[in-house]
Coordinates of C-alpha atoms in Angstrom, one line a residue:
Chain A
M1 CA 0.0 0.0 0.2
A2 CA 1.3 3.5 -1.0
E3 CA 2.4 5.3 2.1
Y4 CA 4.7 8.1 1.1
I5 CA 4.3 11.7 0.0
V6 CA 6.9 13.9 -1.7
G7 CA 7.0 17.8 -0.9
I8 CA 8.8 20.0 -3.0
D9 CA 9.4 23.5 -2.4
L10 CA 10.8 24.9 -5.7
G11 CA 12.6 28.0 -5.8
G12 CA 15.2 30.0 -8.2
T13 CA 18.4 28.5 -6.7
S14 CA 17.3 25.0 -5.2
A15 CA 14.7 22.8 -4.7
K16 CA 14.0 21.5 -1.0
L17 CA 12.5 18.2 -1.0
A18 CA 11.3 15.9 1.6
L19 CA 9.5 12.4 1.9
F20 CA 6.6 12.4 4.5
D21 CA 4.4 9.7 5.8
R22 CA 0.4 9.8 5.9
Q23 CA 0.9 12.1 9.0
L24 CA 3.2 14.7 7.4
D25 CA 6.0 13.4 9.5
E26 CA 9.1 13.7 7.8
V27 CA 11.2 10.5 6.8
G28 CA 14.0 12.2 5.2
R29 CA 14.9 15.4 3.2
W30 CA 17.4 16.4 0.3
Q31 CA 18.3 19.1 -2.0
V32 CA 18.6 19.8 -5.7
A33 CA 19.9 22.6 -7.4
T34 CA 17.6 24.4 -9.7
N35 CA 19.1 24.5 -13.4
A36 CA 17.3 27.4 -14.9
K37 CA 19.4 27.3 -18.3
N38 CA 17.5 26.5 -21.4
G39 CA 14.2 27.5 -20.4
G40 CA 14.4 25.4 -17.2
Q41 CA 14.2 22.2 -19.3
A42 CA 16.3 20.3 -16.9
I43 CA 14.4 21.2 -13.7
I44 CA 11.7 18.6 -13.7
P45 CA 13.9 15.8 -14.9
D46 CA 16.7 16.6 -12.1
L47 CA 13.9 16.5 -9.5
I48 CA 12.5 13.1 -10.9
A49 CA 15.8 11.5 -11.1
S50 CA 16.7 12.7 -7.4
I51 CA 13.4 11.3 -6.3
Q52 CA 13.9 7.8 -7.8
G53 CA 17.4 7.7 -6.5
E54 CA 15.8 8.5 -2.7
L55 CA 13.3 5.7 -3.4
K56 CA 15.9 3.3 -4.3
E57 CA 17.9 3.9 -1.4
R58 CA 14.9 3.4 0.7
K59 CA 14.3 0.0 -1.1
L60 CA 11.0 2.0 -2.2
T61 CA 9.7 2.0 -5.7
S62 CA 6.7 4.1 -7.2
S63 CA 3.9 2.3 -6.1
D64 CA 5.0 3.2 -2.6
L65 CA 4.3 6.8 -3.6
I66 CA 0.9 8.4 -2.7
G67 CA 1.6 11.7 -4.5
I68 CA 3.8 14.6 -5.3
G69 CA 3.1 18.3 -4.0
M70 CA 5.1 20.9 -5.1
G71 CA 5.2 24.6 -4.2
T72 CA 6.6 26.7 -7.2
P73 CA 6.9 30.4 -8.3
G74 CA 4.8 31.6 -11.2
S75 CA 1.3 31.4 -12.2
I76 CA -0.4 27.8 -11.6
D77 CA -3.2 26.3 -13.6
R78 CA -4.5 23.8 -11.0
Q79 CA -6.7 21.9 -13.5
A80 CA -3.9 21.1 -15.9
G81 CA -1.5 20.9 -13.5
S82 CA 1.0 23.3 -15.3
V83 CA 3.0 26.4 -14.2
Q84 CA 4.0 29.3 -16.4
G85 CA 5.4 32.8 -15.9
A86 CA 8.0 31.7 -13.4
F87 CA 10.8 33.7 -14.9
N88 CA 13.6 33.1 -12.3
L89 CA 13.2 29.1 -13.2
G90 CA 13.3 29.9 -17.1
W91 CA 9.6 29.0 -17.4
A92 CA 8.1 31.6 -19.4
K93 CA 5.5 29.3 -21.1
A94 CA 3.2 26.7 -19.7
Q95 CA 5.0 23.9 -18.4
D96 CA 3.3 20.4 -18.1
I97 CA 4.4 19.5 -14.5
R98 CA 1.6 16.9 -13.6
G99 CA 2.2 14.9 -17.0
A100 CA 5.9 14.9 -16.5
F101 CA 5.8 13.4 -13.1
Q102 CA 3.0 11.1 -13.6
E103 CA 4.9 9.6 -16.6
A104 CA 7.7 9.0 -14.2
F105 CA 5.7 8.0 -11.4
P106 CA 2.4 6.2 -12.8
G107 CA -0.7 6.5 -10.7
V108 CA 0.8 9.2 -8.5
K109 CA -1.2 12.1 -7.4
V110 CA 0.4 15.3 -8.5
A111 CA -0.8 18.8 -6.9
L112 CA 0.8 22.2 -7.7
E113 CA 0.5 25.3 -5.5
N114 CA 2.2 28.7 -5.5
D115 CA 5.0 29.2 -3.0
A116 CA 3.3 31.6 -0.5
N117 CA 0.1 29.2 -0.3
V118 CA 2.2 26.2 0.5
A119 CA 4.0 27.9 3.1
A120 CA 0.6 28.9 4.6
L121 CA -0.6 25.2 4.3
G122 CA 2.5 24.1 5.9
E123 CA 2.3 26.5 9.1
H124 CA -1.3 25.6 9.1
A125 CA -0.5 21.7 9.0
K126 CA 2.4 21.7 11.4
G127 CA 3.6 25.3 12.4
A128 CA 2.5 28.1 14.3
G129 CA -0.9 28.2 12.5
K130 CA -2.1 24.5 13.7
D131 CA -4.5 25.8 16.0
Y132 CA -6.4 28.2 13.9
R133 CA -9.0 27.5 11.1
H134 CA -8.9 31.0 9.8
L135 CA -5.3 32.1 9.2
L136 CA -3.3 34.5 7.1
L137 CA 0.6 34.0 6.4
V138 CA 2.5 36.8 5.3
T139 CA 5.8 36.0 4.1
L140 CA 8.1 39.3 4.4
G141 CA 11.1 38.5 2.1
T142 CA 12.7 40.1 -1.0
G143 CA 9.1 40.6 -1.7
I144 CA 5.8 40.0 0.3
G145 CA 3.6 36.8 -0.5
G146 CA 0.3 35.9 1.2
G147 CA -1.4 32.7 1.7
L148 CA -5.0 32.5 3.1
I149 CA -6.7 29.6 5.0
V150 CA -10.4 30.0 5.6
N151 CA -12.3 27.2 7.2
D152 CA -9.0 24.9 7.2
Q153 CA -8.9 25.2 3.5
L154 CA -6.8 27.3 1.1
L155 CA -8.5 30.3 -0.2
V156 CA -7.8 30.9 -4.0
G157 CA -10.9 32.6 -5.1
A158 CA -10.9 33.1 -8.9
G159 CA -7.3 31.7 -8.8
N160 CA -4.8 34.4 -7.2
A161 CA -6.3 35.3 -4.0
G162 CA -3.7 36.0 -1.2
E163 CA -1.5 38.0 -3.4
I164 CA -1.4 40.6 -0.7
G165 CA 2.1 42.1 -1.4
H166 CA 0.4 44.1 -4.4
I167 CA -2.2 45.6 -2.4
Q168 CA -1.8 49.4 -2.9
A169 CA -0.9 50.9 0.3
N170 CA 0.6 54.1 -1.1
P171 CA -0.6 55.4 -4.5
E172 CA 2.2 57.9 -4.5
G173 CA 4.8 55.4 -3.4
F174 CA 7.6 53.6 -5.1
L175 CA 7.0 51.7 -8.3
C176 CA 6.8 47.9 -8.0
T177 CA 8.1 45.0 -10.0
C178 CA 4.4 44.5 -10.9
G179 CA 4.2 47.9 -12.6
N180 CA 1.9 49.4 -10.2
R181 CA 2.9 52.1 -7.7
G182 CA 3.0 51.7 -4.0
C183 CA 2.4 48.1 -3.4
I184 CA 2.7 46.9 0.4
E185 CA 5.7 45.0 -1.2
T186 CA 7.6 48.2 -2.0
I187 CA 7.3 49.4 1.4
A188 CA 7.5 46.5 4.0
S189 CA 9.4 43.8 2.4
A190 CA 13.4 43.6 2.8
T191 CA 13.6 45.5 -0.5
G192 CA 11.2 48.1 0.9
F193 CA 12.8 48.8 4.2
R194 CA 15.9 49.2 2.2
Q195 CA 14.4 51.9 -0.4
T196 CA 12.6 53.9 2.2
A197 CA 15.8 54.3 4.0
L198 CA 17.6 55.2 1.0
A199 CA 14.8 57.7 0.0
R200 CA 14.4 59.1 3.4
A201 CA 18.3 59.8 3.4
K202 CA 18.0 62.1 0.8
Q203 CA 15.5 64.3 2.5
E204 CA 16.3 67.2 4.6
E205 CA 13.2 66.8 6.7
S206 CA 13.9 63.4 7.8
P207 CA 15.8 63.2 11.2
E208 CA 19.5 63.6 11.5
S209 CA 21.4 60.7 12.9
S210 CA 24.7 59.0 12.4
F211 CA 23.1 56.2 10.7
K212 CA 21.4 58.6 8.3
S213 CA 24.9 60.0 7.4
F214 CA 26.1 56.3 6.9
V215 CA 23.1 55.4 4.7
Q216 CA 24.1 58.3 2.4
A217 CA 27.5 57.5 2.1
H218 CA 27.2 53.7 1.6
P219 CA 23.7 53.2 0.1
D220 CA 24.9 49.8 -1.2
R221 CA 25.7 48.5 2.3
I222 CA 22.1 49.0 3.8
D223 CA 19.8 45.9 4.5
T224 CA 16.7 45.3 6.7
E225 CA 18.9 43.6 9.4
L226 CA 21.1 46.7 9.8
I227 CA 18.1 49.0 9.6
F228 CA 16.2 47.1 12.4
E229 CA 19.7 46.9 14.5
K230 CA 20.1 50.7 14.5
A231 CA 16.5 51.5 15.1
R232 CA 16.8 48.9 18.2
A233 CA 19.8 51.0 19.2
K234 CA 17.5 53.9 19.1
D235 CA 19.1 55.7 16.1
V236 CA 16.3 58.3 15.4
F237 CA 16.6 57.8 11.6
A238 CA 16.5 54.4 11.6
Q239 CA 13.4 54.5 13.9
A240 CA 11.5 56.7 11.8
V241 CA 12.1 54.5 8.7
V242 CA 11.1 51.5 10.7
E243 CA 7.9 53.0 12.0
E244 CA 6.9 54.6 8.4
C245 CA 7.3 51.0 7.0
L246 CA 5.4 49.3 9.9
T247 CA 2.5 51.7 9.9
Y248 CA 1.7 51.0 6.4
L249 CA 2.3 47.3 7.1
G250 CA 0.0 47.4 10.2
R251 CA -2.9 49.5 8.2
C252 CA -2.6 46.9 5.3
L253 CA -2.9 43.8 7.5
S254 CA -5.8 45.4 9.3
Q255 CA -7.6 46.2 6.1
I256 CA -7.2 42.4 5.1
A257 CA -8.3 41.4 8.7
N258 CA -11.5 43.6 8.5
C259 CA -12.3 41.8 4.9
V260 CA -11.5 38.1 5.8
H261 CA -11.5 37.9 9.7
P262 CA -8.7 35.4 10.5
Q263 CA -7.9 34.3 13.8
C264 CA -4.6 34.7 13.4
I265 CA -1.8 36.5 11.2
L266 CA 1.5 34.7 10.8
L267 CA 4.5 36.6 9.8
G268 CA 7.4 34.6 8.0
G269 CA 10.1 35.4 5.7
G270 CA 13.4 37.1 6.4
V271 CA 12.3 40.2 7.7
A272 CA 10.1 38.3 10.3
Q273 CA 13.5 37.4 12.3
A274 CA 12.8 40.7 13.8
G275 CA 10.3 39.0 16.0
N276 CA 8.5 40.9 18.6
Y277 CA 10.1 44.0 17.7
L278 CA 8.4 43.8 14.1
I279 CA 5.0 42.9 15.8
Q280 CA 5.2 45.8 18.5
G281 CA 6.1 48.2 15.5
L282 CA 3.2 47.5 13.4
E283 CA 0.5 47.1 16.1
P284 CA -0.4 50.6 16.6
A285 CA -1.5 51.0 13.0
F286 CA -3.0 47.6 13.1
E287 CA -5.3 48.1 16.2
A288 CA -6.3 51.5 14.8
G289 CA -7.4 50.3 11.4
L290 CA -9.2 47.2 13.2
Y291 CA -13.3 47.2 13.1
P292 CA -14.2 47.2 16.7
G293 CA -16.3 44.2 16.3
I294 CA -13.2 42.3 15.5
K295 CA -10.4 44.1 18.0
G296 CA -9.0 41.4 20.4
S297 CA -10.0 38.6 18.1
V298 CA -7.0 38.6 15.6
E299 CA -3.6 37.3 16.9
I300 CA -0.3 38.4 15.2
K301 CA 2.7 35.9 15.8
I302 CA 5.9 35.0 14.1
A303 CA 5.7 31.8 11.8
S304 CA 7.7 28.9 13.3
L305 CA 8.7 26.5 10.4
G306 CA 10.9 28.8 8.5
N307 CA 12.0 27.3 5.2
D308 CA 10.8 24.0 5.9
A309 CA 7.0 25.4 5.6
G310 CA 7.0 24.9 1.8
M311 CA 7.9 21.4 1.8
I312 CA 5.4 20.4 4.5
G313 CA 2.6 22.5 2.8
A314 CA 3.2 21.1 -0.6
A315 CA 3.2 17.4 0.7
S316 CA -0.1 18.7 2.6
L317 CA -1.8 19.4 -1.0
V318 CA -1.7 15.5 -1.4
Q319 CA -2.8 14.6 2.2
N320 CA -5.9 17.2 1.6
D321 CA -6.6 15.6 -1.4
L322 CA -6.9 12.1 0.5
K323 CA -9.0 13.7 3.0
E324 CA -11.8 14.7 0.5
Chain B
M1 CA -43.8 17.1 3.0
A2 CA -42.4 20.2 4.0
E3 CA -42.2 22.4 1.0
Y4 CA -41.7 26.0 1.9
I5 CA -39.1 28.3 3.3
V6 CA -39.8 31.8 5.0
G7 CA -37.1 34.4 4.2
I8 CA -37.1 37.4 6.5
D9 CA -35.1 40.7 6.0
L10 CA -35.5 42.3 9.3
G11 CA -34.8 46.2 9.5
G12 CA -35.3 49.1 11.9
T13 CA -38.5 50.3 10.3
S14 CA -40.0 47.2 9.1
A15 CA -39.4 43.5 8.4
K16 CA -39.7 42.2 4.7
L17 CA -41.0 38.4 4.5
A18 CA -41.6 36.3 1.7
L19 CA -42.8 32.7 1.4
F20 CA -40.5 30.6 -1.2
D21 CA -40.6 26.9 -2.8
R22 CA -37.7 24.9 -2.5
Q23 CA -36.4 26.4 -5.6
L24 CA -36.6 29.8 -4.0
D25 CA -39.4 30.9 -6.1
E26 CA -41.3 33.3 -4.6
V27 CA -44.9 32.3 -3.6
G28 CA -45.9 35.4 -1.7
R29 CA -44.7 38.4 0.2
W30 CA -45.9 40.6 2.9
Q31 CA -44.5 43.1 5.6
V32 CA -44.6 43.6 9.3
A33 CA -43.6 46.7 10.9
T34 CA -40.7 46.6 13.3
N35 CA -41.7 47.6 16.9
A36 CA -38.4 48.4 18.8
K37 CA -40.1 49.6 21.9
N38 CA -39.5 47.9 25.3
G39 CA -36.0 46.3 24.0
G40 CA -37.7 45.1 21.1
Q41 CA -39.6 42.3 22.8
A42 CA -42.5 42.4 20.5
I43 CA -40.4 42.1 17.1
I44 CA -40.3 38.0 17.1
P45 CA -43.9 37.5 18.4
D46 CA -45.2 40.0 15.6
L47 CA -43.1 38.0 12.9
I48 CA -44.4 34.6 14.4
A49 CA -47.9 35.9 14.4
S50 CA -47.7 37.3 10.7
I51 CA -46.1 33.8 9.4
Q52 CA -48.9 31.9 11.4
G53 CA -51.4 34.1 9.7
E54 CA -49.9 33.6 6.1
L55 CA -50.0 30.1 6.4
K56 CA -53.5 29.8 7.6
E57 CA -54.7 31.9 4.7
R58 CA -52.9 29.5 2.2
K59 CA -54.1 26.7 4.1
L60 CA -50.9 25.4 5.4
T61 CA -49.6 24.4 8.5
S62 CA -46.3 24.3 10.3
S63 CA -45.4 20.9 8.9
D64 CA -45.5 22.6 5.5
L65 CA -42.7 24.9 6.6
I66 CA -38.9 23.6 5.9
G67 CA -37.4 26.6 7.7
I68 CA -37.0 30.2 8.4
G69 CA -34.0 32.2 7.3
M70 CA -33.6 35.7 8.5
G71 CA -31.2 38.7 7.9
T72 CA -30.9 41.0 10.9
P73 CA -28.6 43.8 12.1
G74 CA -26.5 43.2 14.8
S75 CA -23.9 40.5 15.9
I76 CA -24.9 37.1 15.1
D77 CA -24.2 33.9 17.3
R78 CA -24.6 31.3 14.4
Q79 CA -24.2 28.3 16.7
A80 CA -26.6 29.7 19.5
G81 CA -29.1 31.1 17.0
S82 CA -29.0 34.6 18.8
V83 CA -28.5 38.1 18.1
Q84 CA -27.1 41.0 20.2
G85 CA -25.9 44.6 19.6
A86 CA -28.7 45.2 17.0
F87 CA -29.5 48.8 18.7
N88 CA -31.8 50.0 16.3
L89 CA -34.1 47.1 16.9
G90 CA -33.6 47.5 20.9
W91 CA -31.6 44.4 21.0
A92 CA -28.7 45.4 23.2
K93 CA -28.3 41.9 25.0
A94 CA -28.3 38.6 23.1
Q95 CA -31.9 37.3 22.0
D96 CA -32.7 33.8 21.4
I97 CA -34.2 34.0 18.0
R98 CA -33.8 30.2 17.0
G99 CA -35.7 29.1 20.3
A100 CA -38.5 31.7 19.8
F101 CA -39.2 30.4 16.1
Q102 CA -38.8 26.7 16.9
E103 CA -41.3 27.0 19.7
A104 CA -43.8 28.4 17.3
F105 CA -42.9 26.1 14.4
P106 CA -41.7 22.9 15.8
G107 CA -39.2 21.1 13.9
V108 CA -38.3 24.0 11.6
K109 CA -34.8 25.0 10.8
V110 CA -33.9 28.4 11.7
A111 CA -30.6 30.2 10.2
L112 CA -29.7 33.7 11.2
E113 CA -27.0 35.7 9.1
N114 CA -26.2 39.7 9.1
D115 CA -27.9 41.9 6.8
A116 CA -25.2 42.5 4.3
N117 CA -24.4 38.8 4.1
V118 CA -27.9 37.6 3.2
A119 CA -28.0 40.4 0.6
A120 CA -24.7 38.8 -1.0
L121 CA -26.5 35.2 -0.9
G122 CA -29.5 36.6 -2.5
E123 CA -27.7 38.1 -5.2
H124 CA -25.8 35.0 -5.6
A125 CA -28.7 32.9 -5.7
K126 CA -31.2 34.7 -8.0
G127 CA -29.5 38.2 -8.8
A128 CA -26.5 39.8 -10.8
G129 CA -24.3 37.2 -8.9
K130 CA -25.9 34.3 -10.0
D131 CA -23.1 33.3 -12.5
Y132 CA -20.3 33.9 -10.3
R133 CA -18.9 31.2 -7.7
H134 CA -16.4 34.0 -6.1
L135 CA -18.3 37.2 -5.4
L136 CA -18.3 40.4 -3.5
L137 CA -21.2 42.4 -2.7
V138 CA -20.9 45.9 -1.5
T139 CA -24.1 47.8 -0.2
L140 CA -23.8 51.4 -0.6
G141 CA -26.3 53.0 1.7
T142 CA -26.3 55.2 4.8
G143 CA -23.3 53.0 5.8
I144 CA -21.3 50.4 3.7
G145 CA -21.9 46.7 4.3
G146 CA -20.1 43.7 2.4
G147 CA -20.7 40.0 2.0
L148 CA -18.1 37.7 0.5
I149 CA -18.8 34.5 -1.4
V150 CA -16.1 32.1 -2.3
N151 CA -16.6 28.8 -3.6
D152 CA -20.5 29.3 -3.7
Q153 CA -20.3 30.0 0.1
L154 CA -20.7 32.8 2.5
L155 CA -17.1 33.5 4.0
V156 CA -17.4 34.6 7.5
G157 CA -14.0 33.6 8.9
A158 CA -13.8 34.0 12.5
G159 CA -17.2 35.5 12.4
N160 CA -17.3 38.8 10.9
A161 CA -15.5 38.5 7.5
G162 CA -16.9 41.0 5.0
E163 CA -17.1 44.0 7.2
I164 CA -15.5 45.9 4.6
G165 CA -17.2 49.4 5.3
H166 CA -14.8 49.7 8.2
I167 CA -11.5 49.1 6.1
Q168 CA -9.5 52.0 7.0
A169 CA -9.2 54.1 3.6
N170 CA -7.8 57.3 5.1
P171 CA -6.3 57.5 8.6
E172 CA -6.5 61.1 8.6
G173 CA -10.2 61.3 7.6
F174 CA -13.6 61.5 9.3
L175 CA -14.5 60.2 12.6
C176 CA -16.6 56.6 11.8
T177 CA -19.6 55.6 14.0
C178 CA -17.4 52.6 14.9
G179 CA -15.0 54.9 16.8
N180 CA -12.1 54.8 14.1
R181 CA -11.1 57.2 11.7
G182 CA -11.3 57.3 7.8
C183 CA -13.3 53.9 7.3
I184 CA -14.5 53.7 3.7
E185 CA -17.8 54.0 5.1
T186 CA -17.1 57.6 6.0
I187 CA -16.3 58.5 2.5
A188 CA -18.1 56.7 0.0
S189 CA -21.4 56.0 1.8
A190 CA -24.4 58.0 1.1
T191 CA -23.1 59.9 4.7
G192 CA -19.7 60.1 3.1
F193 CA -20.5 61.7 0.1
R194 CA -22.4 64.2 1.9
Q195 CA -19.8 64.9 4.5
T196 CA -17.0 65.2 2.0
A197 CA -19.0 67.9 0.1
L198 CA -19.7 69.7 3.5
A199 CA -16.1 69.7 4.3
R200 CA -14.8 70.4 0.7
A201 CA -17.2 73.4 0.5
K202 CA -15.6 74.8 3.6
Q203 CA -12.1 74.8 2.1
E204 CA -10.8 77.7 -0.2
E205 CA -8.9 75.4 -2.3
S206 CA -11.8 73.1 -3.7
P207 CA -13.1 74.5 -7.2
E208 CA -15.4 77.2 -7.0
S209 CA -18.9 76.7 -8.6
S210 CA -22.6 77.4 -8.3
F211 CA -23.0 74.2 -6.6
K212 CA -20.4 74.6 -3.9
S213 CA -22.1 78.2 -3.1
F214 CA -25.3 76.2 -2.6
V215 CA -23.7 73.4 -0.3
Q216 CA -22.2 76.6 1.7
A217 CA -25.7 78.2 1.9
H218 CA -27.9 75.1 2.4
P219 CA -25.9 72.1 4.0
D220 CA -29.0 70.6 5.1
R221 CA -30.2 70.0 1.6
I222 CA -27.2 68.2 0.2
D223 CA -27.4 64.4 -0.5
T224 CA -25.9 61.9 -2.3
E225 CA -28.6 62.2 -5.3
L226 CA -28.2 65.8 -5.7
I227 CA -24.0 65.7 -5.7
F228 CA -24.4 63.1 -8.6
E229 CA -27.1 65.1 -10.4
K230 CA -24.6 68.1 -10.3
A231 CA -21.3 66.0 -11.1
R232 CA -23.2 64.7 -14.1
A233 CA -24.1 68.2 -15.0
K234 CA -20.5 69.0 -14.9
D235 CA -20.3 71.3 -11.9
V236 CA -16.7 71.5 -11.2
F237 CA -17.2 71.5 -7.4
A238 CA -19.4 68.3 -7.6
Q239 CA -17.3 66.6 -10.0
A240 CA -14.4 67.0 -7.5
V241 CA -16.2 65.7 -4.5
V242 CA -17.4 62.5 -6.5
E243 CA -14.0 62.0 -8.0
E244 CA -12.4 62.1 -4.4
C245 CA -14.9 59.5 -2.7
L246 CA -14.8 57.1 -5.8
T247 CA -11.0 57.1 -6.0
Y248 CA -11.1 56.2 -2.3
L249 CA -13.8 53.5 -2.9
G250 CA -11.9 52.3 -6.2
R251 CA -8.7 51.8 -4.5
C252 CA -10.2 50.1 -1.4
L253 CA -12.1 47.6 -3.8
S254 CA -8.8 46.9 -5.6
Q255 CA -7.2 46.1 -2.3
I256 CA -10.1 43.8 -1.4
A257 CA -9.9 42.2 -5.0
N258 CA -6.1 41.6 -4.5
C259 CA -6.8 39.9 -1.5
V260 CA -9.7 37.4 -2.2
H261 CA -9.9 37.5 -6.0
P262 CA -13.6 37.6 -6.9
Q263 CA -14.9 37.2 -10.3
C264 CA -17.2 40.0 -9.6
I265 CA -18.0 42.8 -7.4
L266 CA -21.5 43.9 -7.0
L267 CA -22.7 47.3 -6.0
G268 CA -26.0 47.6 -4.2
G269 CA -27.8 50.0 -1.9
G270 CA -29.0 53.6 -2.5
V271 CA -25.8 54.8 -3.8
A272 CA -25.5 52.4 -6.5
Q273 CA -28.7 53.9 -8.1
A274 CA -26.0 56.2 -10.0
G275 CA -25.4 52.9 -12.0
N276 CA -22.7 53.1 -14.4
Y277 CA -21.8 56.8 -13.8
L278 CA -20.6 55.3 -10.2
I279 CA -18.7 52.4 -11.8
Q280 CA -16.9 54.6 -14.3
G281 CA -15.9 57.0 -11.6
L282 CA -14.3 54.4 -9.5
E283 CA -12.7 52.3 -12.2
P284 CA -9.5 54.4 -12.8
A285 CA -8.3 53.9 -9.1
F286 CA -9.7 50.3 -9.1
E287 CA -7.7 49.5 -12.1
A288 CA -4.6 51.4 -10.9
G289 CA -4.7 49.2 -7.6
L290 CA -5.3 45.7 -9.2
Y291 CA -2.3 43.3 -9.1
P292 CA -1.6 42.7 -13.0
G293 CA -1.9 39.0 -12.3
I294 CA -5.8 39.5 -12.0
K295 CA -6.4 42.6 -14.0
G296 CA -9.1 42.0 -16.6
S297 CA -10.5 39.1 -14.5
V298 CA -12.7 40.9 -12.0
E299 CA -15.9 42.5 -13.1
I300 CA -17.7 45.4 -11.6
K301 CA -21.7 45.6 -11.8
I302 CA -24.8 46.9 -10.3
A303 CA -26.7 44.4 -8.1
S304 CA -29.9 43.6 -9.6
L305 CA -32.4 42.6 -6.8
G306 CA -32.7 46.1 -4.8
N307 CA -34.4 45.3 -1.5
D308 CA -35.6 41.7 -2.4
A309 CA -32.1 40.6 -2.0
G310 CA -32.3 40.1 1.6
M311 CA -35.2 37.9 1.9
I312 CA -34.1 35.9 -0.9
G313 CA -30.6 35.6 0.6
A314 CA -32.5 34.7 4.0
A315 CA -34.2 31.8 2.3
S316 CA -31.4 30.8 0.7
L317 CA -29.5 30.2 4.2
V318 CA -32.3 27.1 4.8
Q319 CA -31.8 25.8 1.1
N320 CA -28.0 25.9 1.6
D321 CA -28.6 23.7 4.9
L322 CA -30.8 21.4 2.7
K323 CA -28.0 20.9 0.3
E324 CA -25.5 19.9 2.9

C-alpha cells in the first residue's frame, strides 16, 4: 500500500524536497540545485531523478508513493497541472508538470500550488498556525507573499487570492516590479525597508543621525537587518524608517483582517526574524485600523517553520486530497 | 412533505417577509412593522403571528414549513441562533431567535445571518451574481456593508468577515460611528459623499462653482443624489467631490480584490442607483490598484435585486442547509 508523499519547495536557486508519511511526519529530506538554463528544461527531470534515487536508497518503488506536492513560483493552472510565468526558473510558457511526474511515477497524485500558499498550508498543518481554522500567512522577504486559509482550506478565489504583496498601500509610493505604484511589497519587504531608508536619507526633513549619514555614504551596504539593528539601538533616523514602513504594514494587515477576519496572522520570511520588535512596531496602526467588532480577536505571531513550511505545505496538498 | 421556506429581511423600520418554494421561487410576500419599543420584545412574536396568519390563509400548517431564514442587523451567534448589539431594534443583549421560532414552529430549521451577508447570498442565488462562484457584494447605503461569497459559500471567517465598510481608507479622515477614523464608510456611503461635500465646501482650495455656493448656503439640503446630479451636469465642485470619494472606493475595492480575487464585485444600496456613472468613476483607481495577475478578471456590476436580495438570501440560508 502506498504510504509516502513527496513535498517539494521549488525555488530559483534550489529545490528542497522531503519524504513524508501519511501523517506528514518527515522521513527524510534532500536538496537539488535548480538549473534554470535552457528555459529550465532540466528542472523537472532533475527532480524526478533525485526522487527515484531516494526511493531506491530506501528500497521503495513508485508504488509506495501516494503523491507529489510542489510549491512553485509563477502562475499555476491547478486543473491542467501546469505552471507559467516563473521567470526565475526559465519557465515563461506553460510547463506540463503533472504529466511529467505522472509519466515517471505512474498513478501518483500530483498537486501544484504557489509558494506563498504552500507556506501557509505548512504553517497550518504543522507550524504556528496549527490551532487556527482561519489564518493568514504573510511572507516578508525580498517581496511580500500571502496565503489565506479559511475553514481549514486554502482560499484561492478566482485563482490568485492571497497576493497581498500587491495591495496598494501608497498610491504615490515607489514603483513596484508588478508595474503598479506603492504596493505594500515596495514598503515593507526587505526591498521596501531598504528603498525607504535610501529615499528618506536624501530628504532634509527626515531626522538627522549617524545612521542617516552612513546611509548617505554607503547606500550599497544598507539592508533590513542593519536598519532594524540601528532602530533597536534607538538611532532616530532608523526608528523613523521602521515606523514608516511598519505603519503601512499594520494598516494593510488591518484592512485584510476587516475583510476576511482571520483568527491569526503569521509573519514569516527574512524580515520576520525581527520577531517581537516587528510585531510591536506594526501593532499601533493595525489596532487603529481594526473594526471594533473584531478587535481582540485577531492574533499576530511569528511563523515557526522557517524554510520547512514550503515542503510540508506542498505535501499537505496531497494529504488534503486524500481526505476529500 | 414540508415544501416552503420563509425568508425574512429584518430592518429597523419594518421586516420584509416572503414565502418561497424549494427552488427559491417566491410564492408570496408581506411586511410587518418593526416595534423596537421595550427592548424590541414584540419583534419576534409579531413576526411569528404574521407567519402563522400567512400559513393559515394559504391553508398551510407548520409542518409545510422547511425552515425560516432571517437577515438581521447586529452581531450573530450562528451556533446559538441568537443576535445581540442590534441597537436599532432595541436588542442590546443576546436574543434567542432560533428558540422562539422553533417553539412556534416545531421542527423547523432556523438560520440567521447579518443583513449584508444575506443580500450577497440573495444576489448570488437569484440576482446579478448568479453566474459567479466568487463574489463580493458591497452595499452603499447610509453605511457600507459587504458580503463575500467564495466557492459558492458565504465567507464568515472567524465570524465577521466581509465588514468591508470599516476598512481604513484614510487614517486622517472623518471619525466613523465605529470609533475609528477614515473607514471607507465615512467616505463612499451616502453619509460619506455628503460629509465630503460639506467639508470641501468649507475649503478655499476646492473648485469654485454654483453648487459649492449652494452647499455653503444650504448644508441641510445636500444628499448623494443631488451631488451626483450636479456632477453629471459637470459642476466642477460636485465632480471633484465625486472623484475624491470614488477614488478612495476604487482603491479600497482593488485592495479587497487583490486579497480574495472575486470574479465579480456587485454594488448595491441607494448610492448604486448612480449606476454606470458610479462604476466609471471608481474604475481608474480600481484598475490602478489591481495586481497585474488579476487585471481583467474582476468585473464590477450593479446589483439587480434591490430590496428583495435580503429575503431571498435569508431563505437561501435554509436551502443551503438542505444541500449539505
